[in-house]
Coordinates of C-alpha atoms and ligand atoms in Angstrom, one line a residue:
M1 CA -11.4 -49.9 -11.9
N2 CA -7.9 -51.5 -11.9
K3 CA -5.9 -52.0 -8.7
K4 CA -3.3 -49.4 -9.5
M5 CA -5.9 -46.7 -10.0
M6 CA -7.7 -47.7 -6.8
T7 CA -4.4 -47.4 -4.8
M8 CA -3.8 -44.0 -6.3
M9 CA -7.3 -42.8 -5.4
V10 CA -6.9 -44.0 -1.8
A11 CA -3.6 -42.3 -1.6
L12 CA -5.1 -39.1 -2.9
A13 CA -8.0 -39.2 -0.4
T14 CA -5.6 -39.8 2.5
A15 CA -3.4 -36.9 1.4
S16 CA -6.3 -34.5 1.4
L17 CA -7.5 -35.8 4.8
A18 CA -4.1 -35.3 6.3
Y19 CA -4.0 -31.8 4.8
A20 CA -7.4 -30.9 6.4
A21 CA -6.5 -32.4 9.8
E22 CA -3.2 -30.6 10.4
A23 CA -2.9 -27.8 7.9
P24 CA -0.5 -25.4 9.7
V25 CA -0.3 -22.2 7.6
T26 CA 3.2 -22.1 6.0
D27 CA 5.2 -19.3 4.3
A28 CA 4.7 -21.2 1.0
M29 CA 0.9 -21.3 1.5
L30 CA 0.9 -17.5 2.2
A31 CA 3.1 -16.8 -0.8
G32 CA 0.4 -18.5 -3.0
A33 CA -2.5 -17.1 -1.1
A34 CA -3.8 -14.9 -3.9
G35 CA -4.2 -17.9 -6.2
N36 CA -5.6 -20.3 -3.6
T37 CA -9.3 -20.6 -4.4
H38 CA -10.3 -22.9 -1.6
E39 CA -9.1 -20.7 1.3
V40 CA -8.7 -17.1 2.2
L41 CA -5.4 -17.0 4.2
S42 CA -4.8 -13.3 4.5
F43 CA -6.3 -9.9 4.7
G44 CA -6.4 -8.6 1.1
M45 CA -7.0 -12.1 -0.3
G46 CA -3.2 -12.4 -0.8
S47 CA -0.5 -10.1 0.7
E48 CA -0.5 -7.9 -2.5
G49 CA -4.0 -6.8 -1.5
Q50 CA -5.6 -7.2 -5.0
R51 CA -8.8 -8.8 -3.5
F52 CA -9.3 -10.7 -6.7
S53 CA -10.5 -14.3 -7.0
P54 CA -10.0 -16.6 -10.1
L55 CA -13.3 -18.4 -9.2
T56 CA -16.0 -18.3 -11.9
Q57 CA -18.9 -20.5 -10.7
I58 CA -20.6 -17.3 -9.5
N59 CA -20.5 -15.1 -12.6
T60 CA -22.5 -12.5 -14.5
K61 CA -24.9 -15.2 -15.7
T62 CA -25.4 -17.1 -12.4
V63 CA -25.1 -14.4 -9.7
A64 CA -28.9 -13.7 -9.7
K65 CA -29.3 -17.1 -8.1
L66 CA -27.1 -16.2 -5.1
V67 CA -28.9 -16.9 -1.8
P68 CA -27.9 -17.1 1.9
A69 CA -26.3 -20.4 3.0
W70 CA -26.0 -19.3 6.7
S71 CA -25.6 -16.3 8.9
M72 CA -24.1 -15.9 12.4
S73 CA -24.6 -13.1 14.9
F74 CA -21.7 -11.8 16.9
G75 CA -24.1 -11.3 19.8
G76 CA -23.5 -9.1 22.8
E77 CA -25.0 -5.8 23.8
K78 CA -22.2 -3.8 22.3
Q79 CA -22.3 -3.7 18.5
R80 CA -20.9 -0.6 16.6
G81 CA -18.8 -0.8 13.4
Q82 CA -17.9 -4.2 11.9
E83 CA -15.1 -3.6 9.4
S84 CA -13.7 -7.2 9.5
Q85 CA -12.6 -9.4 6.6
P86 CA -13.1 -13.1 7.3
L87 CA -10.3 -15.6 6.9
I88 CA -11.0 -19.2 5.7
H89 CA -8.8 -22.1 6.6
N90 CA -9.0 -25.8 7.5
G91 CA -12.8 -25.9 7.5
K92 CA -13.1 -22.8 9.7
M93 CA -13.9 -19.2 9.3
F94 CA -12.0 -16.7 11.6
I95 CA -13.7 -13.4 12.1
T96 CA -12.9 -10.5 14.3
A97 CA -15.6 -8.1 15.6
S98 CA -16.0 -4.8 17.3
Y99 CA -14.6 -4.4 20.9
S100 CA -11.6 -6.7 20.1
R101 CA -13.5 -10.0 19.7
I102 CA -12.7 -12.9 17.5
Y103 CA -14.7 -16.0 16.5
A104 CA -14.0 -19.4 14.9
V105 CA -17.0 -20.8 13.0
D106 CA -17.6 -24.1 11.3
L107 CA -17.5 -23.3 7.6
K108 CA -20.2 -25.7 6.5
T109 CA -22.8 -25.1 9.2
G110 CA -22.1 -21.6 10.6
T111 CA -21.9 -23.2 14.1
K112 CA -19.7 -21.2 16.5
L113 CA -16.6 -23.2 17.5
W114 CA -15.1 -20.8 20.0
K115 CA -14.9 -17.1 20.7
Y116 CA -12.4 -14.8 22.5
E117 CA -13.5 -11.5 24.0
H118 CA -10.4 -9.4 24.9
R119 CA -10.7 -7.7 28.3
L120 CA -10.5 -4.0 27.4
P121 CA -9.4 -1.5 30.1
E122 CA -11.3 1.8 30.8
G123 CA -9.7 4.7 28.9
I124 CA -8.9 3.2 25.6
M125 CA -8.8 5.9 22.9
P126 CA -9.8 4.6 19.5
C127 CA -10.3 7.8 17.4
C128 CA -12.8 6.3 15.0
D129 CA -15.0 3.6 16.5
V130 CA -14.2 0.3 18.3
V131 CA -13.5 -1.6 15.0
N132 CA -11.2 -4.4 14.0
R133 CA -10.4 -5.2 10.4
G134 CA -9.2 -8.8 10.6
A135 CA -6.6 -11.3 11.7
A136 CA -3.6 -13.1 10.3
L137 CA -3.0 -16.9 10.1
Y138 CA 0.4 -18.5 10.7
G139 CA 1.3 -22.1 11.8
N140 CA -1.6 -23.2 14.1
L141 CA -2.2 -19.6 15.2
V142 CA -4.7 -16.9 14.5
I143 CA -3.3 -13.4 15.5
F144 CA -5.0 -10.1 15.9
G145 CA -4.5 -6.6 17.3
T146 CA -6.7 -5.1 20.1
L147 CA -8.0 -1.6 21.0
D148 CA -5.6 -1.4 24.0
A149 CA -2.7 -1.9 21.6
Q150 CA -1.9 -5.6 22.2
L151 CA -1.3 -8.5 19.9
V152 CA -3.1 -11.7 20.8
A153 CA -2.2 -15.1 19.2
L154 CA -4.7 -17.9 19.7
D155 CA -4.7 -21.6 18.8
Q156 CA -6.9 -22.0 15.7
N157 CA -8.5 -25.1 17.0
T158 CA -9.2 -24.3 20.6
G159 CA -9.2 -20.5 20.9
E160 CA -6.7 -20.7 23.7
V161 CA -4.3 -17.8 24.0
V162 CA -0.8 -18.9 23.0
W163 CA 1.0 -15.6 23.4
K164 CA 0.1 -11.9 24.0
E165 CA 2.3 -8.9 23.6
K166 CA 1.9 -5.2 24.5
V167 CA 2.6 -3.1 21.4
G168 CA 2.0 0.5 22.8
D169 CA 0.6 2.5 25.8
Y170 CA -3.1 2.9 25.3
A171 CA -3.1 5.7 27.8
A172 CA -0.9 7.7 25.3
G173 CA -3.4 7.0 22.5
Y174 CA -2.0 3.8 21.0
S175 CA -4.5 1.3 19.7
M176 CA -4.7 -1.4 17.0
T177 CA -7.4 -2.0 14.4
A178 CA -5.7 -3.3 11.3
A179 CA -5.1 -6.9 10.3
P180 CA -1.5 -8.0 10.8
L181 CA 0.5 -8.9 7.7
I182 CA 2.8 -11.9 7.4
A183 CA 5.8 -11.5 5.1
K184 CA 9.0 -13.6 4.8
G185 CA 8.0 -15.5 7.9
L186 CA 7.6 -12.3 10.0
L187 CA 4.5 -10.7 11.6
L188 CA 4.3 -7.1 10.5
T189 CA 2.0 -4.7 12.4
G190 CA 1.4 -0.9 12.6
V191 CA -0.2 1.2 15.2
S192 CA -3.2 3.6 15.4
G193 CA -3.3 6.9 17.3
G194 CA -2.3 9.8 15.0
E195 CA -4.9 12.1 16.6
F196 CA -3.1 11.7 20.0
G197 CA 0.5 12.5 18.9
I198 CA 1.8 8.9 19.0
V199 CA 4.8 7.9 16.9
G200 CA 3.9 5.6 14.0
R201 CA 6.0 2.6 13.4
V202 CA 6.1 -0.9 11.8
D203 CA 7.1 -3.8 14.0
A204 CA 8.3 -7.2 12.8
R205 CA 7.9 -10.2 15.1
D206 CA 8.3 -13.9 15.2
P207 CA 4.7 -14.9 14.5
M208 CA 5.0 -18.1 16.6
T209 CA 6.3 -16.4 19.8
G210 CA 5.6 -12.7 19.4
Q211 CA 9.2 -11.8 20.0
L212 CA 10.4 -8.6 18.3
V213 CA 12.8 -8.8 15.4
W214 CA 12.9 -5.2 14.3
S215 CA 11.0 -2.0 14.7
R216 CA 10.9 0.9 12.2
P217 CA 9.5 4.3 13.3
T218 CA 7.8 6.3 10.5
V219 CA 8.5 9.8 11.9
E220 CA 11.8 11.2 10.7
G221 CA 14.3 11.5 13.5
H222 CA 13.4 8.4 15.4
M223 CA 15.8 5.4 15.8
G224 CA 15.1 2.0 14.3
T225 CA 15.8 -1.0 16.5
R226 CA 16.9 -4.6 15.9
Y227 CA 16.6 -7.4 18.4
D228 CA 18.7 -10.5 18.6
K229 CA 17.4 -14.0 19.6
D230 CA 17.6 -13.2 23.3
G231 CA 15.6 -10.0 22.8
K232 CA 18.6 -7.7 23.2
A233 CA 18.0 -4.4 21.4
S234 CA 20.5 -2.7 19.1
D235 CA 20.5 0.4 16.9
N236 CA 19.1 -0.2 13.4
G237 CA 19.8 3.3 12.0
I238 CA 17.8 6.5 12.2
S239 CA 14.7 7.0 10.1
G240 CA 15.8 10.0 8.0
T241 CA 17.6 12.9 9.6
V242 CA 16.6 14.7 12.8
N243 CA 15.0 18.1 12.2
K244 CA 15.4 17.9 8.5
T245 CA 11.7 18.1 7.8
W246 CA 10.4 18.8 11.4
P247 CA 11.0 22.0 13.5
G248 CA 12.1 21.8 17.1
E249 CA 10.7 19.0 19.2
L250 CA 7.6 18.3 17.2
W251 CA 8.9 15.1 15.7
K252 CA 8.8 13.5 19.1
T253 CA 5.0 13.4 19.0
G254 CA 4.7 13.4 15.2
G255 CA 1.9 11.0 14.4
A256 CA 2.3 9.3 11.0
S257 CA 0.4 6.3 12.4
T258 CA 0.5 3.1 10.4
W259 CA -3.1 2.3 11.3
M260 CA -4.2 0.5 8.2
G261 CA -1.4 -2.1 8.2
G262 CA 0.4 -3.0 5.0
T263 CA 0.8 -5.1 1.9
Y264 CA 3.7 -7.2 0.7
D265 CA 5.0 -8.0 -2.7
A266 CA 7.4 -11.0 -2.9
S267 CA 8.8 -9.8 -6.3
T268 CA 10.2 -6.7 -4.6
G269 CA 10.7 -8.1 -1.1
L270 CA 9.2 -4.8 0.2
A271 CA 6.3 -4.3 2.6
Y272 CA 4.3 -1.1 1.9
F273 CA 2.8 0.7 4.8
G274 CA 0.7 3.9 4.5
T275 CA 1.2 6.5 7.1
G276 CA -1.3 8.9 8.7
N277 CA -1.4 12.6 9.3
P278 CA 1.5 14.5 10.9
A279 CA 0.5 15.6 14.4
P280 CA -1.0 18.0 15.3
W281 CA -3.4 18.9 12.4
N282 CA -2.5 22.6 12.6
S283 CA 0.2 22.7 9.9
H284 CA 1.4 26.1 10.9
L285 CA 3.1 24.7 14.0
R286 CA 5.3 22.3 11.9
P287 CA 6.7 24.0 8.8
G288 CA 8.5 21.5 6.5
D289 CA 7.5 18.3 4.8
N290 CA 7.1 16.3 8.1
L291 CA 8.4 13.0 6.8
F292 CA 7.3 10.2 6.7
S293 CA 3.7 11.4 7.4
S294 CA 0.9 11.0 4.8
S295 CA 3.2 8.8 2.7
T296 CA 3.7 5.2 1.4
V297 CA 6.8 3.8 3.1
A298 CA 8.4 0.8 1.5
I299 CA 10.3 -1.3 4.0
D300 CA 12.8 -4.0 3.2
V301 CA 11.4 -6.9 5.3
S302 CA 14.7 -8.6 5.7
T303 CA 16.5 -5.6 7.3
G304 CA 13.7 -3.3 8.6
T305 CA 15.1 -0.3 6.7
I306 CA 13.1 2.1 4.6
K307 CA 13.9 1.4 1.0
W308 CA 11.9 4.3 -0.3
A309 CA 9.1 6.6 0.7
Y310 CA 6.7 8.6 -1.4
Q311 CA 4.8 11.5 0.3
N312 CA 1.3 12.0 -1.0
T313 CA 0.6 15.2 1.1
P314 CA 3.7 17.1 2.3
N315 CA 3.0 19.3 5.4
D316 CA -0.5 18.0 5.4
A317 CA -3.1 20.4 6.8
W318 CA -6.3 18.5 6.2
D319 CA -5.9 15.1 8.0
F320 CA -5.1 13.5 4.7
D321 CA -3.8 10.3 6.2
G322 CA -1.8 8.4 3.5
A323 CA -2.7 5.2 5.3
N324 CA -4.4 3.7 2.3
E325 CA -3.4 0.3 0.9
F326 CA -0.7 0.2 -1.8
V327 CA -1.8 -2.6 -4.1
T328 CA 0.8 -4.1 -6.4
F329 CA 0.0 -5.1 -10.0
D330 CA 1.5 -5.7 -13.4
M331 CA 1.2 -3.1 -16.2
D332 CA 3.2 -3.0 -19.4
G333 CA 5.6 -5.7 -18.1
K334 CA 6.4 -3.7 -14.9
R335 CA 5.4 -4.0 -11.3
Y336 CA 3.6 -1.0 -10.0
G337 CA 1.6 -0.1 -6.9
G338 CA -1.8 1.7 -7.1
K339 CA -3.0 3.8 -4.2
A340 CA -6.3 5.8 -3.9
D341 CA -5.3 8.4 -1.4
R342 CA -7.5 10.1 1.1
N343 CA -6.4 13.4 -0.5
G344 CA -8.4 12.7 -3.7
F345 CA -5.5 11.6 -6.1
F346 CA -4.9 8.1 -7.4
Y347 CA -1.1 7.3 -7.5
V348 CA 0.6 4.8 -9.7
I349 CA 4.1 4.2 -8.4
D350 CA 7.0 1.9 -9.4
A351 CA 6.8 -0.8 -6.7
K352 CA 10.6 -1.3 -6.7
S353 CA 12.0 2.2 -6.9
G354 CA 9.2 4.3 -5.5
K355 CA 9.3 6.6 -8.6
L356 CA 6.0 8.3 -9.4
H357 CA 4.6 7.1 -12.7
N358 CA 1.2 8.8 -12.7
A359 CA -1.2 10.6 -10.5
F360 CA -4.7 11.7 -11.3
P361 CA -7.9 12.7 -9.4
F362 CA -10.5 10.0 -8.7
V363 CA -13.1 12.4 -7.1
R364 CA -14.7 15.4 -8.8
K365 CA -13.8 18.1 -6.3
I366 CA -10.3 18.7 -5.0
T367 CA -9.5 22.1 -3.4
W368 CA -6.1 21.8 -1.8
A369 CA -4.0 21.1 -4.9
S370 CA -4.4 21.7 -8.6
G371 CA -2.6 18.5 -9.5
I372 CA 0.5 16.4 -8.9
D373 CA 3.7 17.4 -10.7
L374 CA 4.9 14.2 -12.3
K375 CA 8.5 15.4 -12.6
T376 CA 9.0 16.4 -9.0
G377 CA 6.3 14.1 -7.5
R378 CA 5.1 17.0 -5.5
P379 CA 1.5 18.5 -5.3
N380 CA 0.8 21.9 -6.8
F381 CA -0.7 23.4 -3.6
I382 CA -3.4 26.1 -3.8
A383 CA -2.1 28.2 -0.9
A384 CA -5.3 30.1 -0.3
N385 CA -7.1 26.8 0.5
R386 CA -4.9 25.9 3.4
P387 CA -6.7 26.7 6.8
G388 CA -5.3 30.0 8.1
D389 CA -2.6 30.4 10.8
P390 CA -4.3 31.2 14.2
T391 CA -1.3 33.4 15.2
K392 CA -2.3 35.7 12.3
G393 CA -6.0 35.8 13.3
A394 CA -7.7 38.7 15.0
D395 CA -7.2 37.5 18.6
N396 CA -4.7 34.7 18.2
T397 CA -7.2 32.0 18.9
K398 CA -8.6 30.9 15.5
G399 CA -7.2 31.1 12.0
S400 CA -9.4 31.7 8.9
T401 CA -11.8 29.0 8.0
V402 CA -11.6 27.5 4.5
F403 CA -13.8 25.0 2.6
S404 CA -11.8 21.9 1.7
A405 CA -12.5 19.0 -0.5
P406 CA -12.1 16.1 0.1
A407 CA -13.2 16.2 3.7
F408 CA -10.8 14.7 6.3
L409 CA -12.8 11.4 6.1
G410 CA -11.2 11.2 2.7
A411 CA -11.9 10.6 -1.0
K412 CA -11.3 7.1 0.2
N413 CA -10.8 5.8 3.7
Q414 CA -10.2 2.4 5.3
M415 CA -12.4 0.5 2.8
P416 CA -10.1 -1.5 0.6
M417 CA -10.3 -1.3 -3.2
A418 CA -9.9 -4.3 -5.6
Y419 CA -7.8 -4.8 -8.7
N420 CA -8.9 -7.2 -11.5
P421 CA -6.1 -8.4 -13.7
G422 CA -8.7 -9.5 -16.3
T423 CA -10.3 -6.1 -16.8
K424 CA -7.1 -4.3 -15.7
L425 CA -9.2 -1.9 -13.7
F426 CA -9.2 -0.8 -10.0
Y427 CA -12.5 -0.7 -8.3
V428 CA -12.4 2.1 -5.8
P429 CA -15.0 2.9 -3.1
A430 CA -14.9 6.8 -3.3
N431 CA -16.7 9.6 -1.4
E432 CA -17.5 13.1 -2.5
W433 CA -17.6 15.5 0.5
G434 CA -16.0 18.6 1.8
M435 CA -15.5 20.4 5.1
D436 CA -15.2 23.8 6.7
I437 CA -11.9 23.6 8.6
W438 CA -10.0 26.0 10.8
N439 CA -6.9 25.9 13.0
E440 CA -6.5 26.7 16.6
P441 CA -3.5 26.8 19.0
I442 CA -2.6 23.4 20.6
S443 CA 0.1 21.9 22.6
Y444 CA 0.9 18.2 23.2
K445 CA -0.5 16.6 26.4
K446 CA -0.3 12.8 26.8
G447 CA -3.6 11.1 26.1
G448 CA -5.3 14.3 24.9
A449 CA -6.6 14.9 21.4
Y450 CA -3.8 16.7 19.5
L451 CA -5.5 18.4 16.6
G452 CA -5.4 22.2 16.8
A453 CA -8.3 22.2 14.3
G454 CA -12.1 22.3 14.1
F455 CA -14.3 21.1 11.3
T456 CA -17.8 20.5 9.9
I457 CA -18.2 17.9 7.2
R458 CA -20.6 18.7 4.3
P459 CA -21.9 16.8 1.3
I460 CA -21.0 18.3 -2.1
F461 CA -23.8 16.9 -4.2
D462 CA -27.5 16.5 -3.4
D463 CA -28.0 13.0 -4.7
Y464 CA -25.0 11.1 -3.5
I465 CA -21.8 11.0 -1.4
G466 CA -20.5 7.5 -2.2
A467 CA -19.5 6.3 -5.7
L468 CA -18.0 3.0 -6.6
R469 CA -15.6 3.8 -9.5
A470 CA -13.9 1.6 -12.0
I471 CA -10.5 3.3 -12.7
D472 CA -8.1 2.5 -15.5
P473 CA -4.6 3.0 -13.9
K474 CA -3.1 3.4 -17.4
T475 CA -5.2 6.3 -18.6
G476 CA -6.5 7.7 -15.3
K477 CA -10.0 7.5 -16.7
I478 CA -13.1 6.6 -14.6
V479 CA -14.6 3.9 -16.9
W480 CA -17.9 3.7 -15.0
E481 CA -19.3 4.6 -11.6
V482 CA -22.3 3.6 -9.4
K483 CA -23.4 6.4 -7.1
N484 CA -24.6 5.7 -3.5
N485 CA -26.7 8.0 -1.3
A486 CA -24.7 7.4 1.9
P487 CA -20.9 7.5 2.0
L488 CA -19.3 4.1 1.0
W489 CA -17.4 2.5 3.9
G490 CA -17.1 -1.2 2.9
G491 CA -14.4 -2.8 0.8
V492 CA -14.5 -4.3 -2.7
M493 CA -13.8 -7.7 -4.2
S494 CA -13.6 -8.7 -7.9
T495 CA -13.7 -12.1 -9.5
A496 CA -12.8 -13.9 -12.8
G497 CA -16.6 -14.4 -13.0
G498 CA -16.7 -10.8 -14.2
L499 CA -18.1 -9.5 -11.0
V500 CA -17.4 -6.7 -8.5
F501 CA -18.9 -7.2 -5.0
Y502 CA -19.2 -4.4 -2.5
G503 CA -21.4 -3.4 0.5
T504 CA -23.3 -0.2 1.3
P505 CA -24.2 1.5 4.6
E506 CA -27.8 1.0 3.5
G507 CA -27.3 -2.7 4.3
Y508 CA -26.8 -4.2 0.8
L509 CA -24.2 -6.5 -0.5
K510 CA -24.2 -5.9 -4.2
A511 CA -22.7 -7.6 -7.3
L512 CA -22.0 -5.5 -10.4
D513 CA -20.8 -6.4 -13.8
A514 CA -17.1 -5.6 -13.7
K515 CA -17.1 -4.3 -17.2
S516 CA -20.1 -2.1 -17.2
G517 CA -21.0 -1.5 -13.5
K518 CA -24.5 -2.8 -14.2
E519 CA -26.1 -4.1 -10.9
L520 CA -26.8 -7.8 -11.2
W521 CA -27.7 -8.8 -7.7
K522 CA -28.2 -7.4 -4.2
F523 CA -29.1 -8.7 -0.7
Q524 CA -30.2 -6.7 2.4
T525 CA -28.1 -7.9 5.3
G526 CA -30.1 -6.1 8.0
S527 CA -27.4 -3.5 9.0
G528 CA -24.9 -1.4 7.2
V529 CA -22.0 -3.1 5.4
V530 CA -18.6 -1.4 6.1
A531 CA -16.4 -4.5 5.6
P532 CA -14.8 -6.2 2.5
P533 CA -16.3 -9.4 1.1
V534 CA -14.4 -12.6 0.4
T535 CA -15.0 -15.7 -1.7
W536 CA -13.7 -19.3 -1.7
Q537 CA -14.7 -22.8 -3.1
D538 CA -15.5 -25.7 -0.8
G539 CA -15.9 -29.0 -2.7
D540 CA -17.8 -28.0 -5.8
T541 CA -19.5 -24.9 -4.4
Q542 CA -18.3 -21.3 -4.5
Y543 CA -19.2 -19.2 -1.5
V544 CA -19.2 -15.4 -0.8
A545 CA -19.1 -14.0 2.7
V546 CA -19.4 -10.5 4.2
V547 CA -19.7 -9.0 7.6
S548 CA -22.6 -6.7 8.4
G549 CA -22.7 -4.0 11.1
W550 CA -23.0 -0.3 10.6
G551 CA -20.5 2.0 12.3
G552 CA -17.0 3.3 11.8
A553 CA -15.9 6.9 11.6
V554 CA -18.9 8.3 9.7
P555 CA -21.6 8.2 12.3
L556 CA -19.1 9.6 14.9
W557 CA -18.0 12.6 12.8
G558 CA -21.3 13.1 10.9
G559 CA -21.7 16.8 10.6
E560 CA -24.3 17.5 7.9
V561 CA -23.7 14.1 6.4
A562 CA -25.5 12.6 9.4
K563 CA -28.8 13.6 7.8
K564 CA -28.2 11.0 5.1
I565 CA -27.5 8.2 7.5
N566 CA -29.8 8.6 10.5
L567 CA -32.0 5.6 9.6
L568 CA -29.1 3.1 9.5
E569 CA -29.1 0.6 12.3
Q570 CA -26.2 -1.1 14.1
G571 CA -25.6 -4.8 14.0
G572 CA -23.0 -7.5 14.0
S573 CA -23.2 -10.7 11.9
V574 CA -21.5 -12.6 9.1
W575 CA -23.5 -13.7 6.0
V576 CA -22.4 -16.5 3.7
F577 CA -24.0 -17.0 0.2
K578 CA -24.0 -19.7 -2.5
L579 CA -25.9 -20.4 -5.7
T580 CA -29.3 -22.0 -5.4
K581 CA -29.9 -25.0 -7.6
Ligands
CA1 CA1 -5.8 11.0 11.0

């Protein structure tokens, strides 16, 4: 080896060491997160949320040799649902867990480096289990939201709390379960609590200090706010027009919670947040479209204004939260967003303008609408299948009961889908179920459930509820499907190795052929998987990780579905896999 080459190699080695030792997460790193194969820097494996990895070492031919590398238990007596996506950075894995916990783990050995257990007050009100879906990385910080509606930023190396901010009043039903999103150097977060009449919004903060930059409510009629460097608030324009789509005072407790967080596309400069149901569930109390509930809201990150909004379910009567992720992708030379909505339709929307391009069912049974009118963008409602008005019932206490499909737990819920730019398919964890639903009178009371509805969830088919479906966004066709006995509740990941990974409540992490859906590998993790997998490469080895721990909304709201899931056990651990030699 000549001297020049030697010098170059030493310089290279030094550069990579320096990178590993400091490695603050920068805007440039986050902008390139989707293509970064040696780290997982954000929820969604890139802010666009495609959950696609270009890695190919684990592929259709080698995946049969995938074996555990290590596993780590979250410990503790309290377990419940583990819906968290791990982040990988600087030799560490960062994982959130139930009850607002977060861990840093040595990536090579699985050794716990530090943990933080947030002190939760009595009286928190998470609607749908004590879950957390993940954290965000920025600078030297790892940041996550808690069940008492706080944001906590910790030092990645020590686990020490650097800043903490209250986001909402937990006694009024506010909580946080989604992973924060970083876009254009801002920390963007939503809020949970649509079942308690909170007011949904998106906040932007300085990720290093927690200081607010702007706040954008997602219920029409509320005022947006901007904050200067000293924290002084000023008017940032109203969201929509007061009383245009909401009668009387109802907009003041209108729901539309942004509980799933959002995605961001650098090519449009827009952050896309889904919004939950309008409150209360009883739609007869709030005639009108009730903007911006059950919608995708596209927010200009620079200004905090709503650039466009598309409402999936106007005047929602079924708890069809439009909270699902809006995943941007290229099709025919244009940038679109795909969204598998809780209401049973898959939407393809122009990511820049918000114009509806296509909408088609991705489940077999939909009772509330016969289709989506592509000209007007509005659903063709089937009026007879809306739960009846209680004031028109026999004794003014209960409206007529209807059978509705999907059930309120949705054709798809919190489990994120994946998009593979190679196969050009979306991989959607769907569920086929329905519900008997009826309306009752209700009035708002702080901290009380604000539904005005009762329900019983029922399976539709004998042999399955869940179905992982490969969906062609161009044709609206289901290319293949793999049925699952229990409802699917974990997320999906696809890779350039021709694979689709997803977990099942029965405890398996599975790998399928992305083209055919053929099952190529599975592993029993010991508890139900309700979280999305990730992959990265360390040195010359590709790894796959997933969190295991059964829970979430399904066991809480079981109805007749509970019969399918009564043998599933709780847990709390992370599993890491690699190929055996
Ligand atoms: Ca809801």
